[in-house]
CSV table of C-alpha atoms in Angstrom, one decimal:
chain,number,residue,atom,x,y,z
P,1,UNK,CA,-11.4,-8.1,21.9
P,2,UNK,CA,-11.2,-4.3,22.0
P,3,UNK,CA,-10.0,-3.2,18.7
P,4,UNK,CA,-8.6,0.6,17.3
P,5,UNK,CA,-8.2,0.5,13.5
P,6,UNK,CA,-6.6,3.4,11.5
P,7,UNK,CA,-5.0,4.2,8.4
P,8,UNK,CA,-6.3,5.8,5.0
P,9,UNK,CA,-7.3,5.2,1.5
P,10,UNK,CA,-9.6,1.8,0.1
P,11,UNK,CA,-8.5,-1.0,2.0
P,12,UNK,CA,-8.8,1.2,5.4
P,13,UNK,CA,-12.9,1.1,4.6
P,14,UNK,CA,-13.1,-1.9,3.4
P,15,UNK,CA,-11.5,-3.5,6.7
P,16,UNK,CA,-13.6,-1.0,8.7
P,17,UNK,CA,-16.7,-2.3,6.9
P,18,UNK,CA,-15.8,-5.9,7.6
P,19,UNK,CA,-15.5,-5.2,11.4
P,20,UNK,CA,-18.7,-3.7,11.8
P,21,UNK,CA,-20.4,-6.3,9.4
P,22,UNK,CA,-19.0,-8.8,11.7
P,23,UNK,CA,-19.9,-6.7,15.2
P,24,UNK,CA,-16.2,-6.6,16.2
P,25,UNK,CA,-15.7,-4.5,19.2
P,26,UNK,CA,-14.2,-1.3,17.2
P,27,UNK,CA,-13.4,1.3,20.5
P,28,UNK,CA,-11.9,4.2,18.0
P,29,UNK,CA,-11.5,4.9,14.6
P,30,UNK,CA,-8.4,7.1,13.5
P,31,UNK,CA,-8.6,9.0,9.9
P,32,UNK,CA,-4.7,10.1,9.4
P,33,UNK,CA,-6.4,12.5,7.0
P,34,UNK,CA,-3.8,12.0,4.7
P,35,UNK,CA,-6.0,10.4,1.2
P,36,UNK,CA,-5.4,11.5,-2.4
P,37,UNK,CA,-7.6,13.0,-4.3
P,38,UNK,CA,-8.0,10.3,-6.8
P,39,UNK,CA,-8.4,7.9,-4.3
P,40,UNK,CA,-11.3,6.3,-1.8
P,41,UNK,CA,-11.8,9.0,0.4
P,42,UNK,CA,-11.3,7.1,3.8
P,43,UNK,CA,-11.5,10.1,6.4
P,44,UNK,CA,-15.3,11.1,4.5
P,45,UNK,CA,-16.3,7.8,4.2
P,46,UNK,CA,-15.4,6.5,8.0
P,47,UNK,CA,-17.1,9.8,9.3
P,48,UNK,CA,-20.3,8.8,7.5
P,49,UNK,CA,-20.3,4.9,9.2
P,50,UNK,CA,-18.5,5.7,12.6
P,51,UNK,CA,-21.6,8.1,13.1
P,52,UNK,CA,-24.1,5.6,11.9
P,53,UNK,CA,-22.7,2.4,14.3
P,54,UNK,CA,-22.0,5.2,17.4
P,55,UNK,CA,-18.0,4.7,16.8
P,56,UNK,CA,-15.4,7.4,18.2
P,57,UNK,CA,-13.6,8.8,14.9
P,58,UNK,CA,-10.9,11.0,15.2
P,59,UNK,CA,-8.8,12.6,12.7
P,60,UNK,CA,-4.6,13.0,12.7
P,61,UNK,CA,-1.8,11.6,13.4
P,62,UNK,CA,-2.4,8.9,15.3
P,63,UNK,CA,0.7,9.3,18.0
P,64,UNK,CA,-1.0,12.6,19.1
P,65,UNK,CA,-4.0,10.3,20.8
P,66,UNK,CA,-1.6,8.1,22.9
P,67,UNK,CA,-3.7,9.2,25.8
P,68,UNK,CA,-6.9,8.1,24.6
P,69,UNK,CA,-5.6,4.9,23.5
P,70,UNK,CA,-3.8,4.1,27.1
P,71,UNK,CA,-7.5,4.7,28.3
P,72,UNK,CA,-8.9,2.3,25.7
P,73,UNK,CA,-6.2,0.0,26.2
P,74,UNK,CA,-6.7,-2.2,22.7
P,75,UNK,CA,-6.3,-5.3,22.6
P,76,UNK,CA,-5.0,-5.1,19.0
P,77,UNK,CA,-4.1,-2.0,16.7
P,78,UNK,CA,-5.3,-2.2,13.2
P,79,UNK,CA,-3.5,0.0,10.6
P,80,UNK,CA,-4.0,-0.2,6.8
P,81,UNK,CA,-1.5,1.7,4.5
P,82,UNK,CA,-0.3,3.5,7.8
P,83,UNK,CA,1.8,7.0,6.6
P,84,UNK,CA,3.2,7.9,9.5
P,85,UNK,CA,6.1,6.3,11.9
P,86,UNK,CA,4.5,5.1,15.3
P,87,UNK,CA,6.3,6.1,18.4
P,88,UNK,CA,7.0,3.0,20.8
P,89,UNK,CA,4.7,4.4,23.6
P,90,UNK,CA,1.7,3.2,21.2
P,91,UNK,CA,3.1,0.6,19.7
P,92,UNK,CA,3.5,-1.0,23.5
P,93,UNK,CA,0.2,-0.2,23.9
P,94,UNK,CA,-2.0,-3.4,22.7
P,95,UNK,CA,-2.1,-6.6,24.4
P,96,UNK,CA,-1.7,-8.1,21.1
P,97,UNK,CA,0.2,-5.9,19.0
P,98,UNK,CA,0.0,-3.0,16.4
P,99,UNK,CA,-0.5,-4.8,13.0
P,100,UNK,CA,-0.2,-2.6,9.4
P,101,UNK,CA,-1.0,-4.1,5.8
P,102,UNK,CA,1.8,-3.0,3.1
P,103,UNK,CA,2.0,-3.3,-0.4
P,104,UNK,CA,4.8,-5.0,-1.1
P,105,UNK,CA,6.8,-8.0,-0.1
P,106,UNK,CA,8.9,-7.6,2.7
P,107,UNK,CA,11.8,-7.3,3.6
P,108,UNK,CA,12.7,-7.0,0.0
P,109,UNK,CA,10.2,-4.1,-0.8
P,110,UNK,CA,9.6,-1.6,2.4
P,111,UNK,CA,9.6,2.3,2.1
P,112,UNK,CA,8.0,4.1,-0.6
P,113,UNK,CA,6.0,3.0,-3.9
P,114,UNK,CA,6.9,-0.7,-3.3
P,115,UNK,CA,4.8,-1.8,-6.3
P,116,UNK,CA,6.3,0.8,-8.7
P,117,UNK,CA,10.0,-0.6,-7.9
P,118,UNK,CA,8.9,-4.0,-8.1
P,119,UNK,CA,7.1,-3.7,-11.4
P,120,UNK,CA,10.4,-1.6,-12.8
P,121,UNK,CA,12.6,-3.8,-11.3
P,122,UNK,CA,11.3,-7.0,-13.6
P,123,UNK,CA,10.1,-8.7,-10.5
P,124,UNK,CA,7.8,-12.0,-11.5
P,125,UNK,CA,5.7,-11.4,-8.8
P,126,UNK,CA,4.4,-8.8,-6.5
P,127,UNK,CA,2.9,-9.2,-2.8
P,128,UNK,CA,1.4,-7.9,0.2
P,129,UNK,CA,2.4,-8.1,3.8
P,130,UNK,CA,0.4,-8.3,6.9
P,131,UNK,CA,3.2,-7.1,9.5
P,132,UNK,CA,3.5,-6.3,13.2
P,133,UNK,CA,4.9,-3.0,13.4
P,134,UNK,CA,8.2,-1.9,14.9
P,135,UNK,CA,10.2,1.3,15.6
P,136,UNK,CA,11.9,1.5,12.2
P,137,UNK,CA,9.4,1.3,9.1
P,138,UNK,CA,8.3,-2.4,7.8
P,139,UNK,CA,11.3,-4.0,9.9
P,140,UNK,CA,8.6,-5.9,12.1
P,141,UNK,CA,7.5,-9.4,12.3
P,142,UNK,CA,5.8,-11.1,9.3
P,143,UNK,CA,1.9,-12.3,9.9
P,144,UNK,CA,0.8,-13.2,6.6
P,145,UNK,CA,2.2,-12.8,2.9
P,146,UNK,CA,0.3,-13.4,-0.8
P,147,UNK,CA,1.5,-12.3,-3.9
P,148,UNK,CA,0.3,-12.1,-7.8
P,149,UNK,CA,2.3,-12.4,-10.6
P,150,UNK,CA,3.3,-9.2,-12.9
P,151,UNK,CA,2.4,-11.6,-16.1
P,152,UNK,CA,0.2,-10.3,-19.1
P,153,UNK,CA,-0.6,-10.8,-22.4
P,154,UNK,CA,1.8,-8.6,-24.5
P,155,UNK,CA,0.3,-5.0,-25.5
P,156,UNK,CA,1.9,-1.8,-27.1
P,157,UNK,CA,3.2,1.6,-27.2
P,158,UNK,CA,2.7,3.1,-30.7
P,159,UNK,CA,5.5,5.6,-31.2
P,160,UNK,CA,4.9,5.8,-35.0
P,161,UNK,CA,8.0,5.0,-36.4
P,162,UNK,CA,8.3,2.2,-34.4
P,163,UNK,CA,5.8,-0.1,-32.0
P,164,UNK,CA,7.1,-1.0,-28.3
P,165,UNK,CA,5.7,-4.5,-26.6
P,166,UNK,CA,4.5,-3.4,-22.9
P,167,UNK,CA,4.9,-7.3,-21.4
P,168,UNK,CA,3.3,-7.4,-17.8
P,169,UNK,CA,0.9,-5.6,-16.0
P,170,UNK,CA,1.6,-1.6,-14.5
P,171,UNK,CA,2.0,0.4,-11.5
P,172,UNK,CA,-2.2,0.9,-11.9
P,173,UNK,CA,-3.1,-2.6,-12.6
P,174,UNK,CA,-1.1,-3.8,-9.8
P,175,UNK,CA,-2.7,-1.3,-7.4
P,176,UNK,CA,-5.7,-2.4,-7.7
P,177,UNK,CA,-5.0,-5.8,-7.2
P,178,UNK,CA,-3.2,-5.0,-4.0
P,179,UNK,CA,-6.3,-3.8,-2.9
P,180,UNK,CA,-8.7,-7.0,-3.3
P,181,UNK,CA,-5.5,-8.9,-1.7
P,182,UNK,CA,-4.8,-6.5,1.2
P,183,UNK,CA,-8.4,-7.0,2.1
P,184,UNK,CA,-8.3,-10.7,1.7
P,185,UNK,CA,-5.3,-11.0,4.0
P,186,UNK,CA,-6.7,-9.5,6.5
P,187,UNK,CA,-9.9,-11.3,6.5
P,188,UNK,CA,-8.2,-14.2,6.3
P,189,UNK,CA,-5.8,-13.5,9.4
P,190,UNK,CA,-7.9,-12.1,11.8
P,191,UNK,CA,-9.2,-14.6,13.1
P,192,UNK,CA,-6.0,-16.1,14.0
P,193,UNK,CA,-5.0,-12.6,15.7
P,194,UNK,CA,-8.7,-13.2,17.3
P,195,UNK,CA,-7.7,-16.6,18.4
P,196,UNK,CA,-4.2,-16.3,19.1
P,197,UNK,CA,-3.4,-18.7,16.6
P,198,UNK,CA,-0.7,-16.7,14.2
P,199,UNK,CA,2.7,-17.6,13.7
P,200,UNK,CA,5.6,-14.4,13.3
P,201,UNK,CA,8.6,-14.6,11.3
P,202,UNK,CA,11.3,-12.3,11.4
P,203,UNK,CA,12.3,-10.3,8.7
P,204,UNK,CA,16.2,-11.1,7.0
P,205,UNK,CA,16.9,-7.7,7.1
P,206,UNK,CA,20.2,-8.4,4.9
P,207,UNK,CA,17.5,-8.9,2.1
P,208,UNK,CA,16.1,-5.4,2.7
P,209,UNK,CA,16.1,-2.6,-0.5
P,210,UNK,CA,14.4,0.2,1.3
P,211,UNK,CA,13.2,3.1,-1.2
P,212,UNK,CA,12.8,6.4,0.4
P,213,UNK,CA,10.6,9.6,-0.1
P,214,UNK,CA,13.6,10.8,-2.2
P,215,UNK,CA,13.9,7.9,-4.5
P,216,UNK,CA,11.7,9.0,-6.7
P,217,UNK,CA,10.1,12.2,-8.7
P,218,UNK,CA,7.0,11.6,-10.0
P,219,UNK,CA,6.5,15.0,-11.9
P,220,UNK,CA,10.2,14.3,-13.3
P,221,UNK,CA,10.9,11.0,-13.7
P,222,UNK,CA,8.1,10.0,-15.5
P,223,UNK,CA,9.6,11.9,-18.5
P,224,UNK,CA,11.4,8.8,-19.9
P,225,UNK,CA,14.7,9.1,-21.6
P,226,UNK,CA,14.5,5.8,-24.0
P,227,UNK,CA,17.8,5.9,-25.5
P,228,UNK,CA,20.6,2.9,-24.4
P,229,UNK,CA,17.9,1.0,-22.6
P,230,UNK,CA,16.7,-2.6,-23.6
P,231,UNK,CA,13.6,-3.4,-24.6
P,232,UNK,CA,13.0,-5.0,-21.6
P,233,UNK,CA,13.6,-1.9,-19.6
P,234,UNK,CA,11.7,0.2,-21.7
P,235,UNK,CA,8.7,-1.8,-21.1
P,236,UNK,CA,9.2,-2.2,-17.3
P,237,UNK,CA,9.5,1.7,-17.3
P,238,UNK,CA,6.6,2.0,-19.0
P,239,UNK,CA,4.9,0.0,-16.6
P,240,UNK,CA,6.3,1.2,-13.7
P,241,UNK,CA,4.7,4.7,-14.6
P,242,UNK,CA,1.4,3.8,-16.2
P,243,UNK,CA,-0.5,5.0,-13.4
P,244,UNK,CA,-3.7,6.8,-15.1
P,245,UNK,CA,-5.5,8.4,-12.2
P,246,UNK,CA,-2.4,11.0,-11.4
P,247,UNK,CA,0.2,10.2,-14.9
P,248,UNK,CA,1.0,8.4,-17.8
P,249,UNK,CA,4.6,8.3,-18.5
P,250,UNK,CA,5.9,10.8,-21.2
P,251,UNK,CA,8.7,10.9,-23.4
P,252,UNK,CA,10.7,13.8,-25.7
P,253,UNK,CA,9.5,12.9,-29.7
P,254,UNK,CA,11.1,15.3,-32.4
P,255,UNK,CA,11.5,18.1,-29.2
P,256,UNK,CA,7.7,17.6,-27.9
P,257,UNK,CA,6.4,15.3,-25.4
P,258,UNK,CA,4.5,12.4,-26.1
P,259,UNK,CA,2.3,10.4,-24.0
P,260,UNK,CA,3.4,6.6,-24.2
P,261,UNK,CA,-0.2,5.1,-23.9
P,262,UNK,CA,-0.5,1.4,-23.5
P,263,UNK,CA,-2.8,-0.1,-26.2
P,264,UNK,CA,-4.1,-3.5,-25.9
């Protein structure tokens, strides 16, 4: 099976070290170039192996190689945390389909920082899709789904004159859970999409919150105003935020801003 994976961040080399540990037939390797300082850096990283194991790597958008694609003609597309909207031509491309791994449980959670809204939304549990991909974003057909629960033993946010209980686990927490499982799920599954031996569902679309680019200001809105909220809200908020590689969430105490640090 001739195989083109793509994507960015963690789980995009940790899939791309599976396939080669397992001598899968990987005919391309596409870096969107698009990872975060803080995080795995996928496009440095893939260079390093596709060199090693003689691999074609390329770097950019992925629709601008639909030529070299049609000439590989893949059985199956591999994305992992996919950025970018693929154009039909390449989707129509594989034999088995173009396949992308998102963080968050469709169709309730597509679009932007799925695990952020869930977390500050007071879901119970969190999840990660393995999905066909379709012309709109995270509107294809379900693969595979697992989830975790938000649960955690209650901690705190010491605001001096009074002592907040954080219950359930943050934005950061959940992250790096989504990771082991987006990894898992894919292990798990592709041997099914190896053996044609997967089932699709369609998605209820009427279930669908989508969360855009717009949605949400990081820089902005993790400046919390803590006033008429619940306790319950403040904490999810908290949460939601508590994402220590790029913020904490912050909040205005006697005219200066405080850091609202979880404490175990």
């Amino acid at each position: 099976m001739k195989i083109i994976l793509g994507g960015n961040h963690e789980l995009a080399l940790n899939v791309l070290k599976w396939l080669i540990q397992h001598n899968e037939n990987l005919k391309l390797v596409i870096s969107e170039g698009l990872d975060s300082d803080w995080e795995v850096n996928f496009e440095n990283e893939s260079k390093i192996l596709t060199t090693k194991h003689k691999i074609p790597f390329l770097v950019g958008d992925i629709n601008s190689y639909s030529e070299i694609i049609r000439e590989i003609n893949p059985d199956l597309i591999i994305l992992c945390r996919c950025k970018k909207r693929i154009r039909p031509e390449i989707l129509s491309i594989p034999n088995i389909g173009t396949t992308n791994i998102h963080y968050g449980l469709l169709p309730r959670y597509g679009g932007i920082a799925p695990v952020h809204w869930a977390i500050r939304n007071a879901e119970e549990e969190i999840g990660i899709t393995l999905q066909f991909m379709s012309k709109e974003f995270d509107e294809g057909d379900i693969i595979e789904q697992k989830t975790f629960s938000t649960k955690h033993s209650t901690r705190t946010v010491n605001l001096g004159e009074k002592i907040l209980k954080i219950n359930g686990i943050t934005s950061w927490e959940a992250y790096k859970k989504s990771n082991e499982l987006g990894l898992k799920i894919f292990q798990d599954t592709f041997p099914k999409l190896k053996n044609d031996d997967y089932e699709r569902t369609k998605q209820d679309l009427t279930k669908k919150l989508y969360y855009t680019k717009d949605s949400i200001n990081y820089e902005t809105d993790k400046i919390l105003n803590l006033k008429e909220k619940s306790d319950e809200e403040i904490s999810n908020l908290i949460r939601a935020f508590t994402f220590p590689p790029c913020q904490i969430p912050l909040t205005y105490l006697n005219n200066e801003l405080f850091e609202l640090k979880i404490e175990s």
